[in-house]
Amino acid sequence: MNHQFPDHLVKSVERRVTGRACSNVALAKYWGKRDVSLNLPYTGSLSVTLDGLETTATVEIESGKTSRTILNGVLTSGPEADRIRGFLDLVRLAAGSRSVASAELASNFPVAAGIASSASTFAALAVAAAAAYGVSLTATQLSILARRGSGSAARSIFGGYTEWLPGEASDGTDSFAVRLAEPEHWRLGIAVVITNERPKSVGSRSGMAHAAKTSPFFPAWLTSHEDDLADIRRGILDRNLTLVGETAEHNCLKMHAVSLTSRPALLYWKPATLAVIETVYELRAGGIEAYFTIDAGPQVKVLCANEQIGIVAAALANAPGVKRVLRSGPGNDAHVVEAA
Ligand code: DP6
């Protein structure tokens, strides 16, 4: 992103662009950074973009105005707003502009509760901010940009099945997501089980830094990760639910084992989280293929055949402590909705 526009062009920029992106759920997780400031991961990760769980971001540039951040209708300041402003500034500098941008963000699912809202937020912001500042980026460049806001956002630029390549370069130019398969390739059923709507106490960002530093299991997490990636990649291409599901569960439990063995320990689960895991085991014992995965929070995502999502969602809704169950599947690319 080395675009430098002449001053007379940028000064007159007055634009308002709305972008939208879906959240995603990692089947092989990102947990640990080799570079904290650039969000460069130690390992690759692999995810499905979640249809219907969206963030809409409107970025507005008006010369001479100060920057405002509105989150779900509320004017916000503090660290959250600073992070968004810092991100918008990356795009502003790439555009060579002096005009700061304001952002208005709305997500249609519980934010900061372990459904990667930062993924959809920064993917939506990336497409909207790039368009608002008139910086033309390829999908790969958008993924690199989104990664700067939040690592998992790199994957939400693409719909369907996505792999984030960790890269090796110290400047992050080779650390971006690629599409493994379009949503139509495999209409997997994904039940998003909400067990708790309150924001989590330890976010992914500090959780993974803490785990990488203090868990004796962290080296084993790193060395065993490549095999999981290979199996899940192959499973997706073959539409093999057993292989994808078993490996995703295993990878998730390793991530939580690393967190549990940090000092002090990090326990993201609530009693209802465990009740959902047991329901998944019962479904399997009854001949219905369902597999769980859990990110840095108490919610659970359950994978199943699309034709069985009704039965699976109904069983999960009955598990003790479950608040609600959202039905999803592979979603679409991040995109611009409206530009004025
Ligand atoms: C457990 O992408 O939220 O959901 O890069 O610090 O913003 P930052 O972290 P973030 O971490 C997501 C962690 C995870 C696993 C995953 O999505 O791969």
Short mmCIF file of C-alpha atoms and ligand atoms in Angstrom, two decimals:
data_model
loop_
_atom_site.label_atom_id
_atom_site.label_comp_id
_atom_site.label_asym_id
_atom_site.label_seq_id
_atom_site.Cartn_x
_atom_site.Cartn_y
_atom_site.Cartn_z
CA MET A 1 0.00 0.00 0.00
CA ASN A 2 2.30 2.66 -1.20
CA HIS A 3 -0.23 5.00 -2.66
CA GLN A 4 0.69 8.65 -2.36
CA PHE A 5 -1.92 10.96 -3.79
CA PRO A 6 -1.20 14.60 -4.61
CA ASP A 7 -2.40 17.02 -1.93
CA HIS A 8 -4.99 18.83 -4.04
CA LEU A 9 -6.78 15.52 -4.64
CA VAL A 10 -6.90 14.31 -1.09
CA LYS A 11 -7.91 17.55 0.54
CA SER A 12 -11.25 17.50 -1.20
CA VAL A 13 -12.13 13.95 -0.18
CA GLU A 14 -15.60 13.82 1.32
CA ARG A 15 -16.89 10.32 1.23
CA ARG A 16 -19.09 7.92 3.06
CA VAL A 17 -18.72 4.22 2.38
CA THR A 18 -20.46 1.28 4.04
CA GLY A 19 -18.85 -2.14 4.07
CA ARG A 20 -20.06 -5.43 5.46
CA ALA A 21 -18.27 -8.59 6.58
CA CYS A 22 -19.19 -11.86 8.25
CA SER A 23 -17.61 -13.26 11.36
CA ASN A 24 -15.74 -16.55 11.08
CA VAL A 25 -15.07 -19.61 13.18
CA ALA A 26 -11.60 -21.11 13.22
CA LEU A 27 -11.40 -24.87 12.72
CA ALA A 28 -7.61 -24.78 13.21
CA LYS A 29 -6.98 -21.87 15.50
CA TYR A 30 -4.70 -18.84 15.64
CA TRP A 31 -3.35 -18.71 19.19
CA GLY A 32 -0.01 -16.93 19.61
CA LYS A 33 1.84 -14.14 17.79
CA ARG A 34 5.41 -13.93 16.59
CA ASP A 35 4.93 -10.17 16.16
CA VAL A 36 2.44 -8.41 18.40
CA SER A 37 2.38 -5.02 16.68
CA LEU A 38 1.71 -6.46 13.21
CA ASN A 39 -0.50 -9.38 14.34
CA LEU A 40 1.80 -11.96 12.78
CA PRO A 41 0.97 -15.48 13.93
CA TYR A 42 3.27 -18.37 14.78
CA THR A 43 1.06 -20.76 12.81
CA GLY A 44 -1.44 -20.84 9.99
CA SER A 45 -5.16 -21.07 10.77
CA LEU A 46 -8.23 -22.18 8.91
CA SER A 47 -11.83 -21.02 9.20
CA VAL A 48 -15.36 -20.93 7.84
CA THR A 49 -16.92 -17.52 7.35
CA LEU A 50 -20.26 -17.38 9.17
CA ASP A 51 -23.32 -16.47 7.13
CA GLY A 52 -25.70 -14.02 8.83
CA LEU A 53 -23.33 -13.01 11.65
CA GLU A 54 -22.32 -9.67 10.24
CA THR A 55 -20.76 -6.36 11.05
CA THR A 56 -21.66 -3.30 9.00
CA ALA A 57 -19.08 -0.50 9.03
CA THR A 58 -19.65 2.99 7.70
CA VAL A 59 -16.54 5.09 7.24
CA GLU A 60 -16.98 8.80 6.68
CA ILE A 61 -14.27 11.24 5.67
CA GLU A 62 -14.94 14.93 6.01
CA SER A 63 -12.15 17.48 5.79
CA GLY A 64 -11.64 19.46 8.97
CA LYS A 65 -13.84 17.18 11.10
CA THR A 66 -12.65 15.26 14.16
CA SER A 67 -12.89 11.49 14.25
CA ARG A 68 -15.85 9.83 16.01
CA THR A 69 -16.44 6.17 16.73
CA ILE A 70 -19.97 4.85 17.15
CA LEU A 71 -20.36 1.24 18.24
CA ASN A 72 -23.86 -0.25 18.00
CA GLY A 73 -25.39 3.22 18.23
CA VAL A 74 -23.25 4.48 21.11
CA LEU A 75 -20.59 7.18 20.76
CA THR A 76 -17.49 5.49 22.19
CA SER A 77 -14.09 6.57 23.46
CA GLY A 78 -11.29 4.71 25.23
CA PRO A 79 -9.19 1.74 24.08
CA GLU A 80 -11.80 0.28 21.72
CA ALA A 81 -12.25 3.57 19.87
CA ASP A 82 -8.46 4.12 19.85
CA ARG A 83 -7.93 0.76 18.21
CA ILE A 84 -10.42 1.60 15.47
CA ARG A 85 -8.97 5.09 15.00
CA GLY A 86 -5.44 3.64 14.81
CA PHE A 87 -6.64 1.26 12.12
CA LEU A 88 -8.31 4.03 10.09
CA ASP A 89 -5.08 5.98 10.34
CA LEU A 90 -3.18 3.17 8.61
CA VAL A 91 -5.45 3.62 5.60
CA ARG A 92 -5.29 7.41 5.82
CA LEU A 93 -1.48 7.33 5.77
CA ALA A 94 -1.46 4.86 2.87
CA ALA A 95 -3.72 7.29 0.99
CA GLY A 96 -1.51 10.26 1.89
CA SER A 97 -4.52 12.07 3.29
CA ARG A 98 -4.78 14.56 6.14
CA SER A 99 -8.49 14.05 6.65
CA VAL A 100 -9.35 11.75 9.51
CA ALA A 101 -12.25 9.35 9.25
CA SER A 102 -15.17 8.54 11.52
CA ALA A 103 -16.56 5.05 11.86
CA GLU A 104 -19.96 3.71 12.73
CA LEU A 105 -20.13 -0.01 13.46
CA ALA A 106 -23.05 -2.33 14.05
CA SER A 107 -22.93 -6.08 14.61
CA ASN A 108 -26.02 -8.27 14.63
CA PHE A 109 -24.65 -10.75 17.21
CA PRO A 110 -23.35 -10.47 20.79
CA VAL A 111 -20.03 -8.64 20.51
CA ALA A 112 -16.94 -9.40 22.61
CA ALA A 113 -18.46 -12.62 23.89
CA GLY A 114 -16.29 -15.11 22.03
CA ILE A 115 -17.89 -14.85 18.63
CA ALA A 116 -15.06 -13.22 16.78
CA SER A 117 -16.60 -9.76 16.45
CA SER A 118 -13.15 -8.25 15.87
CA ALA A 119 -12.87 -10.41 12.73
CA SER A 120 -16.01 -9.03 11.07
CA THR A 121 -15.36 -5.54 12.46
CA PHE A 122 -11.91 -5.10 10.96
CA ALA A 123 -12.74 -6.90 7.71
CA ALA A 124 -15.75 -4.59 7.22
CA LEU A 125 -13.68 -1.56 8.22
CA ALA A 126 -10.89 -2.54 5.81
CA VAL A 127 -13.19 -2.65 2.77
CA ALA A 128 -15.05 0.51 3.78
CA ALA A 129 -11.97 2.57 4.71
CA ALA A 130 -9.99 1.57 1.61
CA ALA A 131 -12.92 2.59 -0.60
CA ALA A 132 -13.58 5.80 1.36
CA TYR A 133 -9.97 6.93 1.00
CA GLY A 134 -9.88 5.83 -2.64
CA VAL A 135 -7.13 3.25 -2.11
CA SER A 136 -7.64 0.43 -4.54
CA LEU A 137 -6.58 -2.88 -2.97
CA THR A 138 -6.69 -6.49 -4.12
CA ALA A 139 -8.37 -9.06 -1.87
CA THR A 140 -4.91 -10.15 -0.67
CA GLN A 141 -3.99 -6.58 0.22
CA LEU A 142 -7.33 -6.13 2.00
CA SER A 143 -6.58 -9.28 3.99
CA ILE A 144 -3.17 -7.88 5.00
CA LEU A 145 -4.84 -4.61 5.98
CA ALA A 146 -7.62 -6.32 7.96
CA ARG A 147 -4.97 -8.41 9.76
CA ARG A 148 -3.47 -5.21 11.17
CA GLY A 149 -6.76 -4.54 12.98
CA SER A 150 -7.24 -8.10 14.22
CA GLY A 151 -5.51 -11.29 13.11
CA SER A 152 -8.69 -13.27 12.55
CA ALA A 153 -10.08 -10.43 10.38
CA ALA A 154 -7.58 -11.41 7.67
CA ARG A 155 -9.74 -14.51 7.11
CA SER A 156 -13.11 -12.67 7.06
CA ILE A 157 -12.22 -10.87 3.82
CA PHE A 158 -13.08 -14.14 2.07
CA GLY A 159 -16.34 -16.02 2.20
CA GLY A 160 -16.51 -19.79 2.38
CA TYR A 161 -13.46 -21.68 3.63
CA THR A 162 -10.34 -19.67 4.27
CA GLU A 163 -6.76 -20.29 5.30
CA TRP A 164 -4.52 -17.61 6.79
CA LEU A 165 -0.93 -18.26 5.76
CA PRO A 166 1.38 -17.26 8.61
CA GLY A 167 4.18 -16.01 6.33
CA GLU A 168 7.81 -15.56 7.28
CA ALA A 169 8.61 -11.96 6.39
CA SER A 170 9.13 -9.60 9.32
CA ASP A 171 7.00 -6.90 7.64
CA GLY A 172 3.99 -9.24 7.24
CA THR A 173 3.75 -8.92 3.45
CA ASP A 174 3.36 -12.71 3.12
CA SER A 175 0.92 -13.12 6.01
CA PHE A 176 -2.59 -13.05 4.54
CA ALA A 177 -5.60 -15.28 3.99
CA VAL A 178 -6.41 -17.21 0.85
CA ARG A 179 -9.66 -18.85 -0.16
CA LEU A 180 -9.69 -22.63 0.09
CA ALA A 181 -13.22 -23.14 -1.20
CA GLU A 182 -16.30 -21.10 -2.06
CA PRO A 183 -19.37 -21.35 0.22
CA GLU A 184 -21.18 -23.41 -2.46
CA HIS A 185 -18.43 -26.05 -2.35
CA TRP A 186 -19.82 -27.43 0.90
CA ARG A 187 -22.99 -26.18 2.61
CA LEU A 188 -21.93 -27.19 6.10
CA GLY A 189 -24.41 -26.59 8.92
CA ILE A 190 -23.06 -24.45 11.76
CA ALA A 191 -25.01 -23.89 14.98
CA VAL A 192 -23.77 -20.97 17.06
CA VAL A 193 -24.71 -21.68 20.66
CA ILE A 194 -24.90 -18.64 22.91
CA THR A 195 -24.41 -19.52 26.56
CA ASN A 196 -23.61 -16.08 27.92
CA GLU A 197 -24.19 -12.63 26.41
CA ARG A 198 -21.82 -10.67 28.63
CA PRO A 199 -18.41 -9.54 27.38
CA LYS A 200 -15.68 -12.00 28.28
CA SER A 201 -13.16 -11.06 30.95
CA VAL A 202 -9.95 -11.92 29.09
CA GLY A 203 -9.95 -11.13 25.38
CA SER A 204 -8.15 -13.19 22.73
CA ARG A 205 -5.40 -10.64 22.39
CA SER A 206 -4.18 -10.75 25.98
CA GLY A 207 -5.19 -14.41 26.39
CA MET A 208 -2.96 -15.67 23.61
CA ALA A 209 -0.02 -13.49 24.71
CA HIS A 210 -0.35 -14.83 28.24
CA ALA A 211 -0.67 -18.46 27.11
CA ALA A 212 2.32 -18.21 24.75
CA LYS A 213 4.43 -16.82 27.57
CA THR A 214 3.43 -19.06 30.45
CA SER A 215 2.01 -22.40 29.31
CA PRO A 216 4.48 -25.33 29.25
CA PHE A 217 2.20 -26.83 26.56
CA PHE A 218 2.69 -23.95 24.13
CA PRO A 219 5.63 -25.56 22.24
CA ALA A 220 3.55 -28.74 21.74
CA TRP A 221 0.67 -26.59 20.44
CA LEU A 222 3.00 -25.17 17.80
CA THR A 223 4.63 -28.44 16.73
CA SER A 224 1.36 -30.37 16.44
CA HIS A 225 -0.53 -27.64 14.55
CA GLU A 226 0.67 -28.36 11.02
CA ASP A 227 -0.88 -31.86 11.01
CA ASP A 228 -4.26 -30.43 12.03
CA LEU A 229 -4.09 -27.84 9.26
CA ALA A 230 -3.28 -30.52 6.68
CA ASP A 231 -6.16 -32.77 7.82
CA ILE A 232 -8.73 -29.98 7.94
CA ARG A 233 -7.62 -28.62 4.57
CA ARG A 234 -8.00 -32.09 3.03
CA GLY A 235 -11.29 -32.67 4.85
CA ILE A 236 -12.75 -29.45 3.47
CA LEU A 237 -11.71 -30.22 -0.07
CA ASP A 238 -13.20 -33.76 0.25
CA ARG A 239 -16.31 -32.53 2.18
CA ASN A 240 -15.39 -35.03 4.86
CA LEU A 241 -17.32 -33.99 7.99
CA THR A 242 -15.76 -36.71 10.16
CA LEU A 243 -12.21 -35.64 9.38
CA VAL A 244 -12.93 -31.90 9.66
CA GLY A 245 -15.04 -32.29 12.81
CA GLU A 246 -12.72 -34.62 14.72
CA THR A 247 -9.67 -32.55 13.90
CA ALA A 248 -11.38 -29.23 14.70
CA GLU A 249 -12.45 -30.60 18.12
CA HIS A 250 -8.93 -31.84 18.80
CA ASN A 251 -7.39 -28.51 17.77
CA CYS A 252 -9.88 -26.57 19.92
CA LEU A 253 -9.20 -28.73 22.98
CA LYS A 254 -5.45 -28.20 22.53
CA MET A 255 -5.93 -24.43 22.41
CA HIS A 256 -7.94 -24.59 25.63
CA ALA A 257 -5.39 -26.97 27.20
CA VAL A 258 -2.73 -24.35 26.50
CA SER A 259 -4.94 -21.68 28.09
CA LEU A 260 -5.81 -23.82 31.12
CA THR A 261 -2.14 -24.51 31.76
CA SER A 262 -1.15 -20.83 31.66
CA ARG A 263 -0.22 -19.17 34.94
CA PRO A 264 -2.55 -17.86 36.20
CA ALA A 265 -4.91 -20.20 34.38
CA LEU A 266 -7.32 -19.03 31.71
CA LEU A 267 -10.68 -20.79 31.76
CA TYR A 268 -13.03 -19.55 29.05
CA TRP A 269 -15.80 -22.08 29.65
CA LYS A 270 -18.96 -21.75 31.72
CA PRO A 271 -21.06 -24.69 32.97
CA ALA A 272 -23.31 -24.30 29.93
CA THR A 273 -20.27 -24.66 27.65
CA LEU A 274 -19.65 -28.12 29.07
CA ALA A 275 -23.36 -28.97 28.85
CA VAL A 276 -23.19 -28.19 25.12
CA ILE A 277 -20.10 -30.40 24.69
CA GLU A 278 -21.97 -33.25 26.38
CA THR A 279 -25.00 -32.70 24.15
CA VAL A 280 -22.70 -32.96 21.12
CA TYR A 281 -21.34 -36.26 22.46
CA GLU A 282 -24.90 -37.52 23.00
CA LEU A 283 -25.91 -36.52 19.47
CA ARG A 284 -22.95 -38.49 18.12
CA ALA A 285 -23.78 -41.50 20.30
CA GLY A 286 -27.27 -41.34 18.77
CA GLY A 287 -25.86 -41.45 15.24
CA ILE A 288 -25.98 -37.72 14.39
CA GLU A 289 -22.63 -36.37 13.33
CA ALA A 290 -21.97 -33.12 15.19
CA TYR A 291 -18.68 -31.60 16.36
CA PHE A 292 -17.91 -28.63 18.60
CA THR A 293 -15.35 -25.88 18.54
CA ILE A 294 -14.87 -23.04 21.03
CA ASP A 295 -12.94 -19.79 20.75
CA ALA A 296 -11.81 -17.48 23.55
CA GLY A 297 -15.17 -17.36 25.27
CA PRO A 298 -18.02 -19.53 26.57
CA GLN A 299 -19.99 -19.87 23.29
CA VAL A 300 -19.81 -23.05 21.24
CA LYS A 301 -20.06 -23.53 17.50
CA VAL A 302 -21.30 -26.90 16.35
CA LEU A 303 -20.63 -28.33 12.90
CA CYS A 304 -23.02 -30.77 11.27
CA ALA A 305 -24.50 -31.78 7.94
CA ASN A 306 -26.71 -28.96 6.67
CA GLU A 307 -29.73 -31.32 6.46
CA GLN A 308 -29.42 -32.06 10.19
CA ILE A 309 -29.06 -28.49 11.48
CA GLY A 310 -32.72 -28.47 12.63
CA ILE A 311 -32.34 -31.57 14.85
CA VAL A 312 -28.92 -30.44 16.08
CA ALA A 313 -30.04 -26.88 16.91
CA ALA A 314 -33.12 -28.18 18.77
CA ALA A 315 -31.01 -30.55 20.90
CA LEU A 316 -28.50 -27.80 21.68
CA ALA A 317 -31.24 -25.34 22.64
CA ASN A 318 -32.35 -27.83 25.30
CA ALA A 319 -28.93 -28.07 26.95
CA PRO A 320 -28.95 -26.50 30.44
CA GLY A 321 -27.89 -22.85 30.45
CA VAL A 322 -28.14 -22.27 26.70
CA LYS A 323 -29.57 -18.82 25.92
CA ARG A 324 -30.14 -19.22 22.20
CA VAL A 325 -28.92 -20.99 19.11
CA LEU A 326 -28.20 -19.20 15.83
CA ARG A 327 -28.19 -21.21 12.62
CA SER A 328 -25.45 -20.41 10.18
CA GLY A 329 -23.38 -21.82 7.37
CA PRO A 330 -20.58 -20.63 5.10
CA GLY A 331 -21.00 -16.89 4.38
CA ASN A 332 -19.89 -14.51 1.66
CA ASP A 333 -16.92 -12.20 0.99
CA ALA A 334 -16.54 -8.87 2.75
CA HIS A 335 -17.89 -6.20 0.39
CA VAL A 336 -18.87 -2.59 -0.09
CA VAL A 337 -22.60 -2.13 0.38
CA GLU A 338 -22.96 1.56 -0.43
CA ALA A 339 -20.67 4.39 -1.45
CA ALA A 340 -21.57 8.07 -1.62
C1 DP6 B 1 -9.46 -17.94 19.64
O1 DP6 B 1 -8.04 -12.28 15.99
O2 DP6 B 1 -9.28 -11.71 18.10
O3 DP6 B 1 -10.70 -16.74 17.99
O4 DP6 B 1 -5.18 -10.58 16.43
O5 DP6 B 1 -5.17 -9.95 18.82
O6 DP6 B 1 -7.07 -9.25 17.38
P1 DP6 B 1 -6.02 -10.29 17.64
O7 DP6 B 1 -6.77 -11.64 18.06
P2 DP6 B 1 -8.08 -12.29 17.46
O8 DP6 B 1 -7.91 -13.80 17.98
C2 DP6 B 1 -8.76 -14.83 17.62
C3 DP6 B 1 -8.44 -16.05 18.41
C4 DP6 B 1 -9.40 -17.21 18.29
C5 DP6 B 1 -8.93 -18.22 17.28
C6 DP6 B 1 -9.08 -17.83 15.82
O9 DP6 B 1 -10.01 -17.09 15.47
O10 DP6 B 1 -8.28 -18.33 15.02
#
